[in-house]
Amino acid sequence: MRLRVVLFVMATWVLSSASPALARPGGGGSYHGSGTTGGGFGGGGTGFSGTGVSNRGGGGVPLGPFGTLILLGIIGGVVVLVLVQRNRQARGFQAAQYDATAAQRASASLAPLQARDPQLTEQSIAQHVMPMQDQLRNAWCAGNMLPARPFVSDGVYSRFQVQLALMRQENRRNVMSDARVLALTVEAVADAAPLDVVHLRLTAAARDTEVPCNASDAQIHAALAKVSAQPYTEIWTLVRCTGAQTKPGDFQVGTSCPKCGAPLAGGEMLKCRYCGALVCSGEHDWVLAEITQLSEWRPRQQRAPGLDALRGADAGVAAEVLEDRASYLFWKWVEAARANSAAPMRKCSTPALLASGARWEWARGASDVSVGASDVAKCVVGAPDGQDHVDVLVKWSARFNGSPAYTPCRTVVRMARKSGVQSKLSMTALICQACGAPLSDSDTTKCDHCGVELAAGDQAWVLEAVMQPGQS
């Protein structure tokens, strides 16, 4: 009887420890799996239930030698299966979240935006999202997100770029095939001046696996042939400036300037060479601002404390812009922590934060990092230090120090900017506000082109603190 109890406890422990705390969103080791977050959070773990063994009179039924061998065999088989599953999870094969009801869901009304843009329809949005999804997935699998840059925000672009870099360090490459969209519905619509916001519930399916970075085409094909296409559901958030109009049906998403329609040349992913427009700003067309894990997404119920006061001081402020900037800063923090180098953060963080160590120990041993959601928590206007401050709660998960289990984390990113600064509404801040040149990751606090100081918060929001929730 004691042996049976010990084996039962061992099996229960192995099974429970095999399940990660959270599934990854659109990223980490998998483009989808959202999240990612890709893009996230949520996703079920492996459950275990069993029937209790009756102990009559305190004795129990003896197993005998053959019974013991059979029980050992069963437990051994369970352990092997669990270890295989743990290995798959460690390599990014976790099941993605999937909404089986997606095809039957009704879409939210676009009426709040159609009064200003009568050409806006579910079909026009789908015509944008389909090529976005294809280009984003192809860029991810190729290991270079630059082709997707014209229609993604700073936060989304940084998220995927950092995840790809971390995977390369671990000799891992995510590959996909047989991808298809199963359902696309409008989940919510917001006339949130100065932005139009549309949240989409995107359900798709694809074969998804990992290979070494140097895998040949034949090896990739063989690896994908071993897995079946799995469905997943994500919430995509599209934003554009209030007043932007729907593009014609033949507009080439990702390869044409959203302002003048001219073709974008290779490497011309931030600014159009013909009209000078910032193509990923959201000023002229939809930009993918966030991919949220299904379990983490919630409609915005109310404004964060202090946000209205901040908007009163700077009309270019929007919650989505602040959250995207915080997401960008979070990923630069993760990149710096993993590299044990301040260079990725130098232009976008205060010198005081870098001098303090920037809490890198919280992310130094992290792999398969993924963000489930970023939400503005608090804004402070005109603080005694002459700065405005914004706290953004980032919900993320990661595997730490080689563990197969995913640990959920909540971190507050505090941003600072000089009080009185007026910003132009944009989903990108990766250009120098003084000279317009794109910013690089060189290990200096100044613009490499004009020499203006960037880390003081005189232009854009900079990272001032990394904290736990509840810290001030």
PDB file of C-alpha atoms in Angstrom, residues 16 80 101 134 165 171 211 240 328 339 347 441:
ATOM      1  CA  SER A  16       1.657  18.842 -12.251  1.00  0.00           C
ATOM      2  CA  VAL A  80       7.811   9.030 -20.191  1.00  0.00           C
ATOM      3  CA  THR A 101     -17.002  29.406 -31.474  1.00  0.00           C
ATOM      4  CA  ASP A 134       0.795  36.698 -44.409  1.00  0.00           C
ATOM      5  CA  ALA A 165      17.361  37.488 -31.543  1.00  0.00           C
ATOM      6  CA  ASN A 171      19.893  27.997 -32.064  1.00  0.00           C
ATOM      7  CA  VAL A 211      14.236  23.605 -36.217  1.00  0.00           C
ATOM      8  CA  ARG A 240      -5.233  54.859 -37.043  1.00  0.00           C
ATOM      9  CA  TYR A 328       8.886  48.887 -26.869  1.00  0.00           C
ATOM     10  CA  ALA A 339      22.920  40.699 -23.328  1.00  0.00           C
ATOM     11  CA  LYS A 347      18.883  56.051 -26.112  1.00  0.00           C
ATOM     12  CA  ASP A 441      20.987  50.998 -31.237  1.00  0.00           C
TER      13      ASP A 441
END
